[in-house]
Amino acid sequence: MRTFPRLLVLALVLFPATAAFADEDLARRIEASREAIKSFAGALQGQLMSAMVDGGPAAAIEACNIAAPGIAATASDAQGWRIRRTSLKLRNPDNAPDAWELSVLREFKARKAAGEDPATLDHAAFVVSEGKRTFRYMKIIGTQPVCILCHGTAIAPEVAARLDALYPDDRARGFKVGDIRGAFSIIQTSPPP
Ligand code: HEC
C-alpha cells in the first residue's frame, strides 16, 4: 500500500521532464524537416527550371517528378527519412495521400481559407503507426507562376497532349498562382538523432 503513493509521486516528478524531452525532440525534428524541405524544394525547382530553359515545358515534364534521380535520394537518405509530395488534386495516383495526410491537407485548406499565411503553413505530430512511434510532418506547396505552365488552366497544346498521354486521370490542372498545389510530407520512424 505504501509503494503506490511513492510511485505516484515519482511519476508526477518525472512526467514534466519527459514531456519537456518530447517537446524538445519535436521542435528539433520540425526544424530539421523545414531545412530538408527547403533544400529539397530548391533542388527540384532548379532541375525544373534548367530543363525548361533547355527544351521548354513539354520537354521538362519529367522534371517535376520527385523520383527524378538524385533529388529524393539525397533528401531522404540524409536522415533516414521518407520524403514525398501529395495533394488533394493529383496528377500521379502514386502520390495519393494516406489517411493522416488527407486530414492535414484538409486542415491546410481550412486554415488558408481562414486567413492564415500559406507560406508558413505546416503541421507536425508523433503518431503511432504499426506499433511504432512515428514522426510526421507536412508543409504546404504553393502555386508559383512557373507551375501554371503545367498545372494551370491555359496549358499549351503540346504540353497538354504529353500530360494526357502520361497521366490519363490527371486532376492537377486549373490551379492559379497562390493556390495550395499540395504538400511535402516527411515520415520518420528512426529514433531521435
Ligand atoms: C514542365 C511541367 C511541370 C511544371 C512546370 C510543374 N510541374 Fe508539377 N508535376 C508535373 C508532372 C508531370 C507531375 C507528375 C510527376 C509524377 O509522376 O510524380 C507533377 C507533379 C506535381 C506534384 C505531386 C502531386 C501530384 O499531383 O502528383 C506536385 C506537388 C507538383 N507537381 C507541384 C508543382 C509546383 C509547385 C510547380 C511549380 C514550382 C510545378 N509542379 C511545376 C509537371 C510540372
Coordinates of N, CA and C and ligand atoms in Angstrom, one line a residue:
M1 N 0.8 -1.2 0.0 CA 0.0 0.0 0.0 C 0.9 1.3 0.0
R2 N 2.0 1.1 0.7 CA 2.8 2.4 0.9 C 3.6 2.7 -0.4
T3 N 3.8 1.7 -1.3 CA 4.6 1.9 -2.5 C 3.8 2.7 -3.5
F4 N 2.5 2.6 -3.5 CA 1.7 3.2 -4.5 C 1.8 4.8 -4.5
P5 N 1.6 5.4 -3.3 CA 1.8 6.9 -3.4 C 3.2 7.3 -3.8
R6 N 4.2 6.4 -3.4 CA 5.6 6.8 -3.8 C 5.8 6.8 -5.3
L7 N 5.2 5.7 -5.9 CA 5.2 5.6 -7.4 C 4.6 6.8 -8.0
L8 N 3.4 7.1 -7.4 CA 2.7 8.3 -8.0 C 3.5 9.5 -7.9
V9 N 4.1 9.8 -6.8 CA 5.0 10.9 -6.6 C 6.1 10.9 -7.7
L10 N 6.7 9.8 -7.8 CA 7.8 9.6 -8.8 C 7.3 10.0 -10.2
A11 N 6.1 9.4 -10.5 CA 5.5 9.7 -11.8 C 5.3 11.2 -12.0
L12 N 4.8 11.8 -11.0 CA 4.5 13.2 -11.1 C 5.7 14.1 -11.2
V13 N 6.8 13.6 -10.6 CA 8.1 14.3 -10.7 C 8.7 14.1 -12.1
L14 N 8.6 12.9 -12.6 CA 9.2 12.5 -13.9 C 8.4 13.1 -15.1
F15 N 7.1 13.1 -14.9 CA 6.3 13.4 -16.1 C 6.6 14.7 -16.8
P16 N 6.8 15.8 -16.0 CA 7.1 17.1 -16.7 C 8.4 17.0 -17.5
A17 N 9.4 16.2 -16.9 CA 10.7 16.1 -17.6 C 10.5 15.4 -18.9
T18 N 9.7 14.3 -18.9 CA 9.5 13.5 -20.1 C 8.8 14.4 -21.1
A19 N 7.8 15.1 -20.7 CA 7.1 16.0 -21.6 C 8.1 17.0 -22.2
A20 N 9.0 17.5 -21.4 CA 9.9 18.5 -21.9 C 10.9 17.9 -23.0
F21 N 11.3 16.7 -22.7 CA 12.2 16.0 -23.7 C 11.4 15.8 -25.0
A22 N 10.1 15.4 -24.9 CA 9.3 15.2 -26.1 C 9.2 16.5 -26.9
D23 N 8.9 17.6 -26.1 CA 8.8 18.9 -26.8 C 10.0 19.3 -27.6
E24 N 11.2 19.0 -26.9 CA 12.5 19.4 -27.5 C 12.7 18.5 -28.7
D25 N 12.4 17.2 -28.6 CA 12.6 16.3 -29.7 C 11.7 16.8 -30.9
L26 N 10.5 17.1 -30.6 CA 9.5 17.6 -31.6 C 10.1 18.8 -32.3
A27 N 10.5 19.8 -31.5 CA 11.0 21.1 -32.0 C 12.2 20.8 -32.9
R28 N 13.1 19.9 -32.5 CA 14.3 19.6 -33.3 C 13.9 19.0 -34.6
R29 N 13.0 18.1 -34.6 CA 12.6 17.4 -35.8 C 11.8 18.3 -36.8
I30 N 11.0 19.2 -36.2 CA 10.4 20.2 -37.1 C 11.4 21.1 -37.8
E31 N 12.4 21.6 -37.0 CA 13.4 22.4 -37.6 C 14.2 21.7 -38.7
A32 N 14.5 20.4 -38.5 CA 15.3 19.6 -39.4 C 14.4 19.4 -40.7
S33 N 13.1 19.2 -40.5 CA 12.2 18.9 -41.6 C 12.1 20.1 -42.5
R34 N 12.0 21.3 -41.8 CA 11.9 22.6 -42.6 C 13.2 22.7 -43.5
E35 N 14.3 22.4 -42.9 CA 15.6 22.5 -43.6 C 15.6 21.5 -44.8
A36 N 15.2 20.3 -44.5 CA 15.3 19.2 -45.6 C 14.3 19.6 -46.7
I37 N 13.2 20.2 -46.4 CA 12.2 20.5 -47.4 C 12.7 21.7 -48.2
K38 N 13.4 22.7 -47.5 CA 13.9 23.8 -48.2 C 14.9 23.4 -49.3
S39 N 15.8 22.5 -48.9 CA 16.9 22.1 -49.9 C 16.3 21.2 -51.0
F40 N 15.3 20.4 -50.5 CA 14.6 19.5 -51.5 C 13.9 20.3 -52.5
A41 N 13.1 21.3 -52.1 CA 12.3 22.1 -53.0 C 13.2 22.9 -53.9
G42 N 14.3 23.4 -53.4 CA 15.2 24.2 -54.2 C 15.8 23.3 -55.3
A43 N 16.2 22.1 -54.9 CA 16.8 21.2 -55.9 C 15.8 20.9 -57.0
L44 N 14.6 20.6 -56.6 CA 13.5 20.2 -57.5 C 13.2 21.4 -58.5
Q45 N 13.1 22.6 -57.9 CA 12.8 23.7 -58.8 C 14.0 24.1 -59.7
G46 N 15.2 23.9 -59.2 CA 16.4 24.1 -60.0 C 16.4 23.2 -61.2
Q47 N 16.1 22.0 -61.0 CA 16.1 21.0 -62.1 C 15.0 21.3 -63.1
L48 N 13.8 21.7 -62.6 CA 12.7 22.1 -63.4 C 13.1 23.3 -64.3
M49 N 13.7 24.3 -63.7 CA 14.0 25.5 -64.5 C 15.0 25.2 -65.5
S50 N 16.1 24.4 -65.2 CA 17.1 24.2 -66.2 C 16.5 23.3 -67.3
A51 N 15.6 22.4 -67.0 CA 15.0 21.5 -68.1 C 14.1 22.4 -69.0
M52 N 13.5 23.4 -68.4 CA 12.6 24.3 -69.2 C 13.4 25.2 -70.1
V53 N 14.6 25.7 -69.6 CA 15.4 26.5 -70.4 C 16.0 25.7 -71.6
D54 N 16.3 24.4 -71.3 CA 16.8 23.5 -72.3 C 15.8 23.2 -73.4
G55 N 14.6 22.9 -73.0 CA 13.7 22.3 -74.0 C 12.2 22.8 -73.9
G56 N 11.9 23.8 -73.0 CA 10.5 24.2 -72.9 C 9.8 23.3 -72.0
P57 N 8.5 23.7 -71.6 CA 7.7 22.9 -70.7 C 7.4 21.4 -71.1
A58 N 7.2 21.2 -72.4 CA 6.9 19.9 -72.9 C 8.0 18.9 -72.6
A59 N 9.3 19.4 -72.8 CA 10.4 18.6 -72.6 C 10.8 18.5 -71.1
A60 N 10.2 19.4 -70.3 CA 10.6 19.4 -68.8 C 9.6 18.6 -68.0
I61 N 8.6 18.0 -68.6 CA 7.5 17.3 -67.8 C 8.1 16.4 -66.8
E62 N 9.1 15.6 -67.1 CA 9.6 14.6 -66.2 C 10.3 15.3 -65.0
A63 N 10.7 16.5 -65.2 CA 11.5 17.2 -64.2 C 10.7 17.5 -62.9
C64 N 9.4 17.5 -63.0 CA 8.5 17.7 -61.8 C 8.3 16.4 -61.1
N65 N 8.9 15.4 -61.5 CA 8.7 14.1 -60.9 C 9.7 13.9 -59.7
I66 N 9.2 13.7 -58.5 CA 10.0 13.7 -57.4 C 11.0 12.5 -57.4
A67 N 10.7 11.5 -58.3 CA 11.6 10.4 -58.4 C 12.8 10.7 -59.3
A68 N 12.8 11.9 -59.8 CA 14.0 12.4 -60.6 C 15.3 12.0 -59.9
P69 N 16.2 11.3 -60.6 CA 17.3 10.7 -60.0 C 18.1 11.8 -59.1
G70 N 18.5 11.3 -57.9 CA 19.3 12.2 -57.1 C 18.5 12.9 -56.0
I71 N 17.5 13.7 -56.4 CA 16.9 14.6 -55.5 C 16.3 14.0 -54.3
A72 N 15.4 13.0 -54.6 CA 14.7 12.4 -53.4 C 15.6 11.6 -52.6
A73 N 16.6 10.9 -53.2 CA 17.5 10.1 -52.5 C 18.4 11.0 -51.6
T74 N 18.9 12.1 -52.1 CA 19.7 12.9 -51.3 C 19.0 13.4 -50.0
A75 N 17.8 13.9 -50.3 CA 17.0 14.5 -49.2 C 16.6 13.4 -48.2
S76 N 16.2 12.2 -48.7 CA 15.7 11.2 -47.8 C 16.8 10.5 -47.0
D77 N 17.9 10.1 -47.7 CA 18.9 9.3 -47.1 C 19.7 10.0 -46.0
A78 N 19.7 11.4 -46.1 CA 20.5 12.2 -45.2 C 20.1 11.9 -43.8
Q79 N 18.8 11.7 -43.5 CA 18.4 11.4 -42.1 C 17.6 10.2 -42.0
G80 N 17.6 9.3 -43.0 CA 16.8 8.1 -42.9 C 15.3 8.4 -43.0
W81 N 15.0 9.5 -43.7 CA 13.6 9.9 -43.7 C 13.0 9.5 -45.1
R82 N 11.7 9.4 -45.1 CA 11.0 9.3 -46.3 C 10.3 10.6 -46.6
I83 N 10.6 11.2 -47.8 CA 10.0 12.5 -48.1 C 9.2 12.3 -49.4
R84 N 8.0 12.9 -49.5 CA 7.2 12.7 -50.7 C 6.4 13.9 -50.8
R85 N 5.6 14.0 -51.9 CA 4.7 15.0 -52.2 C 3.3 14.4 -52.4
T86 N 2.3 15.2 -51.9 CA 0.9 14.7 -52.1 C 0.0 15.9 -52.3
S87 N -1.3 15.6 -52.6 CA -2.2 16.7 -53.0 C -3.6 16.2 -52.9
L88 N -4.6 17.1 -52.8 CA -6.0 16.8 -52.9 C -6.4 16.6 -54.3
K89 N -5.6 17.2 -55.3 CA -5.9 17.1 -56.7 C -4.6 16.5 -57.3
L90 N -4.6 15.3 -57.7 CA -3.4 14.6 -58.1 C -3.2 14.5 -59.6
R91 N -2.0 14.5 -59.9 CA -1.6 14.2 -61.3 C -1.2 12.7 -61.4
N92 N -0.3 12.3 -60.5 CA 0.1 10.9 -60.5 C -0.6 10.2 -59.3
P93 N -1.4 9.2 -59.6 CA -2.1 8.5 -58.5 C -1.2 7.9 -57.4
D94 N 0.1 7.6 -57.8 CA 1.0 7.1 -56.8 C 1.3 8.1 -55.6
N95 N 1.0 9.3 -55.9 CA 1.2 10.4 -54.8 C 0.0 10.5 -53.9
A96 N -1.0 9.6 -54.0 CA -2.2 9.8 -53.2 C -1.9 9.9 -51.7
P97 N -2.6 10.7 -51.0 CA -2.4 10.9 -49.5 C -2.9 9.7 -48.8
D98 N -2.2 9.3 -47.7 CA -2.8 8.3 -46.7 C -3.8 9.1 -45.8
A99 N -4.4 8.4 -44.9 CA -5.4 9.0 -44.0 C -4.9 10.2 -43.3
W100 N -3.7 10.1 -42.7 CA -3.2 11.2 -41.9 C -2.9 12.4 -42.8
E101 N -2.3 12.1 -44.0 CA -2.0 13.2 -45.0 C -3.3 13.9 -45.5
L102 N -4.3 13.1 -45.7 CA -5.6 13.6 -46.2 C -6.2 14.6 -45.2
S103 N -6.1 14.2 -43.9 CA -6.7 15.1 -42.9 C -5.9 16.4 -42.7
V104 N -4.6 16.3 -42.9 CA -3.7 17.5 -42.8 C -4.0 18.4 -44.0
L105 N -4.1 17.8 -45.2 CA -4.3 18.6 -46.4 C -5.7 19.4 -46.3
R106 N -6.7 18.7 -45.7 CA -7.9 19.4 -45.5 C -7.8 20.5 -44.5
E107 N -7.0 20.2 -43.4 CA -6.8 21.2 -42.4 C -6.1 22.5 -43.0
F108 N -5.1 22.2 -43.9 CA -4.4 23.3 -44.5 C -5.3 24.2 -45.4
K109 N -6.2 23.5 -46.1 CA -7.2 24.2 -46.9 C -8.0 25.2 -46.0
A110 N -8.5 24.6 -44.9 CA -9.4 25.4 -44.0 C -8.6 26.5 -43.4
R111 N -7.3 26.2 -43.0 CA -6.5 27.3 -42.3 C -6.2 28.4 -43.3
K112 N -6.0 28.1 -44.6 CA -5.7 29.1 -45.6 C -7.0 30.0 -45.8
A113 N -8.1 29.2 -45.9 CA -9.4 29.9 -46.1 C -9.7 30.8 -44.9
A114 N -9.3 30.5 -43.7 CA -9.5 31.3 -42.5 C -8.5 32.4 -42.4
G115 N -7.6 32.6 -43.4 CA -6.8 33.8 -43.5 C -5.3 33.6 -43.1
E116 N -4.9 32.3 -42.7 CA -3.5 32.1 -42.4 C -2.6 32.2 -43.6
D117 N -1.4 32.7 -43.4 CA -0.4 32.9 -44.5 C 0.0 31.5 -45.0
P118 N -0.3 31.1 -46.2 CA 0.1 29.8 -46.7 C 1.6 29.5 -46.7
A119 N 2.4 30.6 -46.8 CA 3.8 30.4 -46.8 C 4.4 29.7 -45.5
T120 N 3.6 29.9 -44.4 CA 4.1 29.3 -43.2 C 3.3 28.2 -42.6
L121 N 2.4 27.7 -43.5 CA 1.5 26.6 -43.0 C 2.2 25.3 -42.9
D122 N 2.4 24.7 -41.7 CA 2.9 23.3 -41.6 C 2.2 22.6 -40.4
H123 N 2.5 21.3 -40.3 CA 1.9 20.6 -39.2 C 2.8 19.4 -38.9
A124 N 3.0 19.2 -37.6 CA 3.9 18.1 -37.2 C 3.2 17.3 -36.0
A125 N 3.5 16.0 -35.9 CA 2.9 15.2 -34.8 C 3.7 13.9 -34.7
F126 N 3.6 13.4 -33.5 CA 4.1 12.0 -33.3 C 2.8 11.2 -33.4
V127 N 2.8 10.1 -34.2 CA 1.7 9.2 -34.3 C 2.2 7.8 -34.0
V128 N 1.3 6.9 -33.7 CA 1.7 5.5 -33.5 C 1.2 4.8 -34.8
S129 N 2.2 4.2 -35.5 CA 1.9 3.6 -36.8 C 2.5 2.2 -36.8
E130 N 1.7 1.2 -36.9 CA 2.1 -0.2 -36.8 C 2.9 -0.5 -35.6
G131 N 2.4 0.1 -34.5 CA 3.1 -0.2 -33.2 C 4.3 0.7 -33.0
K132 N 4.7 1.5 -33.9 CA 6.0 2.3 -33.8 C 5.6 3.8 -33.7
R133 N 6.4 4.4 -32.8 CA 6.2 5.9 -32.7 C 6.8 6.5 -33.9
T134 N 6.1 7.3 -34.6 CA 6.5 7.8 -35.9 C 6.3 9.3 -35.9
F135 N 7.3 10.0 -36.4 CA 7.2 11.5 -36.5 C 6.7 11.8 -37.9
R136 N 5.7 12.6 -38.0 CA 5.2 13.0 -39.3 C 5.1 14.5 -39.4
Y137 N 5.4 15.0 -40.6 CA 5.5 16.4 -40.8 C 5.0 16.8 -42.2
M138 N 4.2 17.8 -42.3 CA 3.8 18.3 -43.7 C 3.9 19.8 -43.8
K139 N 4.3 20.2 -45.0 CA 4.4 21.6 -45.3 C 3.8 21.9 -46.6
I140 N 3.0 23.0 -46.7 CA 2.3 23.4 -47.9 C 3.2 23.6 -49.1
I141 N 2.8 23.3 -50.3 CA 3.4 23.7 -51.6 C 2.5 24.6 -52.3
G142 N 3.0 25.9 -52.4 CA 2.1 26.9 -53.1 C 2.3 26.8 -54.6
T143 N 1.4 27.5 -55.3 CA 1.5 27.5 -56.8 C 2.1 28.8 -57.2
Q144 N 3.3 28.7 -57.9 CA 4.0 29.9 -58.4 C 3.7 30.1 -59.9
P145 N 4.1 31.3 -60.4 CA 3.8 31.5 -61.8 C 4.4 30.3 -62.8
V146 N 5.6 29.8 -62.5 CA 6.1 28.8 -63.4 C 5.3 27.5 -63.4
C147 N 4.6 27.2 -62.3 CA 3.9 26.0 -62.1 C 2.6 25.9 -63.0
I148 N 2.1 27.1 -63.3 CA 0.8 27.1 -64.1 C 1.0 26.7 -65.5
L149 N 2.3 26.6 -66.0 CA 2.5 26.1 -67.3 C 2.1 24.7 -67.5
C150 N 2.2 23.9 -66.4 CA 1.7 22.5 -66.4 C 0.6 22.2 -65.5
H151 N 0.3 23.1 -64.6 CA -0.8 22.9 -63.6 C -1.9 23.9 -63.7
G152 N -1.9 24.8 -64.6 CA -2.8 25.9 -64.7 C -4.0 25.6 -65.6
T153 N -4.7 26.6 -66.1 CA -5.9 26.4 -66.9 C -5.5 26.5 -68.4
A154 N -4.7 27.4 -68.8 CA -4.3 27.5 -70.2 C -3.0 26.8 -70.5
I155 N -3.0 25.5 -70.5 CA -1.8 24.7 -70.8 C -1.6 24.6 -72.3
A156 N -0.4 24.9 -72.7 CA 0.0 24.8 -74.2 C -0.4 23.4 -74.7
P157 N -0.9 23.4 -76.0 CA -1.4 22.1 -76.5 C -0.4 21.0 -76.5
E158 N 0.9 21.3 -76.8 CA 1.8 20.2 -76.9 C 2.1 19.7 -75.5
V159 N 2.0 20.6 -74.5 CA 2.2 20.1 -73.1 C 1.0 19.3 -72.6
A160 N -0.2 19.8 -72.9 CA -1.4 19.1 -72.6 C -1.4 17.7 -73.2
A161 N -1.0 17.6 -74.5 CA -1.0 16.3 -75.2 C -0.1 15.3 -74.5
R162 N 1.1 15.8 -74.1 CA 2.0 14.9 -73.4 C 1.5 14.5 -72.0
L163 N 0.9 15.4 -71.3 CA 0.3 15.1 -70.0 C -0.9 14.1 -70.1
D164 N -1.7 14.3 -71.2 CA -2.8 13.4 -71.4 C -2.3 12.0 -71.6
A165 N -1.2 11.9 -72.4 CA -0.7 10.5 -72.7 C -0.1 9.9 -71.4
L166 N 0.6 10.7 -70.6 CA 1.3 10.1 -69.4 C 0.4 9.9 -68.2
Y167 N -0.6 10.8 -68.1 CA -1.5 10.8 -66.9 C -2.9 10.9 -67.3
P168 N -3.5 9.8 -67.7 CA -4.9 9.8 -68.2 C -5.9 10.3 -67.1
D169 N -5.6 10.1 -65.8 CA -6.5 10.6 -64.8 C -6.1 11.9 -64.1
D170 N -5.3 12.7 -64.9 CA -4.8 13.9 -64.3 C -5.8 14.9 -63.8
R171 N -5.7 15.2 -62.5 CA -6.6 16.2 -61.8 C -5.9 17.4 -61.4
A172 N -4.6 17.5 -61.7 CA -3.7 18.6 -61.2 C -3.6 19.7 -62.2
R173 N -4.8 20.1 -62.7 CA -4.9 21.3 -63.6 C -5.9 22.3 -63.0
G174 N -5.8 23.5 -63.6 CA -6.8 24.5 -63.1 C -6.3 25.3 -61.9
F175 N -5.0 25.2 -61.5 CA -4.5 25.9 -60.4 C -4.2 27.4 -60.8
K176 N -4.4 28.3 -59.8 CA -4.0 29.7 -60.0 C -2.8 30.0 -59.1
V177 N -2.0 31.0 -59.5 CA -0.9 31.4 -58.6 C -1.5 31.7 -57.2
G178 N -0.8 31.1 -56.2 CA -1.2 31.3 -54.8 C -2.1 30.2 -54.3
D179 N -2.6 29.4 -55.2 CA -3.4 28.2 -54.7 C -2.5 27.2 -54.0
I180 N -3.1 26.4 -53.1 CA -2.3 25.3 -52.5 C -2.2 24.2 -53.6
R181 N -1.0 23.9 -54.0 CA -0.8 22.9 -55.0 C -0.8 21.5 -54.3
G182 N -0.3 21.5 -53.1 CA -0.2 20.2 -52.4 C 0.7 20.4 -51.2
A183 N 1.4 19.4 -50.8 CA 2.2 19.5 -49.6 C 3.4 18.5 -49.7
F184 N 4.5 18.9 -49.1 CA 5.6 17.9 -48.8 C 5.2 17.1 -47.6
S185 N 5.6 15.9 -47.5 CA 5.3 15.1 -46.4 C 6.5 14.3 -46.0
I186 N 6.9 14.3 -44.7 CA 8.0 13.6 -44.2 C 7.6 12.6 -43.1
I187 N 8.1 11.4 -43.3 CA 7.8 10.3 -42.3 C 9.1 9.8 -41.8
Q188 N 9.2 9.8 -40.4 CA 10.5 9.3 -39.8 C 10.2 8.4 -38.7
T189 N 10.7 7.1 -38.9 CA 10.4 6.1 -37.9 C 11.7 5.9 -37.0
S190 N 12.8 6.4 -37.4 CA 14.1 6.2 -36.7 C 14.0 7.0 -35.4
P191 N 14.9 6.5 -34.4 CA 14.9 7.3 -33.1 C 15.5 8.7 -33.3
P192 N 15.4 9.5 -32.3 CA 15.9 10.9 -32.4 C 17.3 10.9 -32.8
P193 N 17.8 11.9 -33.6 CA 19.2 11.9 -34.0 C 20.1 12.3 -32.8
Ligands
HEC1 C1 7.0 21.0 -67.0 C2 5.7 20.7 -66.4 C3 5.6 21.0 -64.9 C4 5.8 22.1 -64.3 C5 6.4 23.5 -64.8 C6 5.5 21.9 -62.9 N1 5.0 20.6 -62.7 FE1 4.4 19.7 -61.0 N2 4.1 18.0 -62.0 C7 4.3 17.8 -63.3 C8 4.2 16.3 -63.6 C9 4.4 15.7 -64.9 C10 3.9 15.7 -62.3 C11 3.7 14.2 -62.1 C12 5.0 13.7 -61.5 C13 5.0 12.3 -61.1 O1 4.7 11.4 -62.0 O2 5.2 12.0 -59.9 C14 3.8 16.8 -61.4 C15 3.5 16.5 -60.0 C16 3.5 17.5 -59.1 C17 3.2 17.3 -57.7 C18 2.9 15.9 -57.0 C19 1.4 15.7 -56.8 C20 0.7 15.1 -58.0 O3 -0.2 15.9 -58.4 O4 1.0 14.0 -58.5 C21 3.3 18.5 -57.1 C22 3.0 18.8 -55.6 C23 3.7 19.4 -58.1 N3 3.8 18.8 -59.3 C24 3.9 20.8 -57.8 C25 4.4 21.7 -58.7 C26 4.8 23.0 -58.4 C27 4.7 23.6 -57.0 C28 5.3 23.6 -59.5 C29 6.0 24.9 -59.7 C30 7.1 25.2 -58.8 C31 5.2 22.6 -60.6 N4 4.7 21.4 -60.0 C32 5.6 22.8 -61.9 C33 4.6 18.7 -64.3 C34 5.0 20.0 -64.0

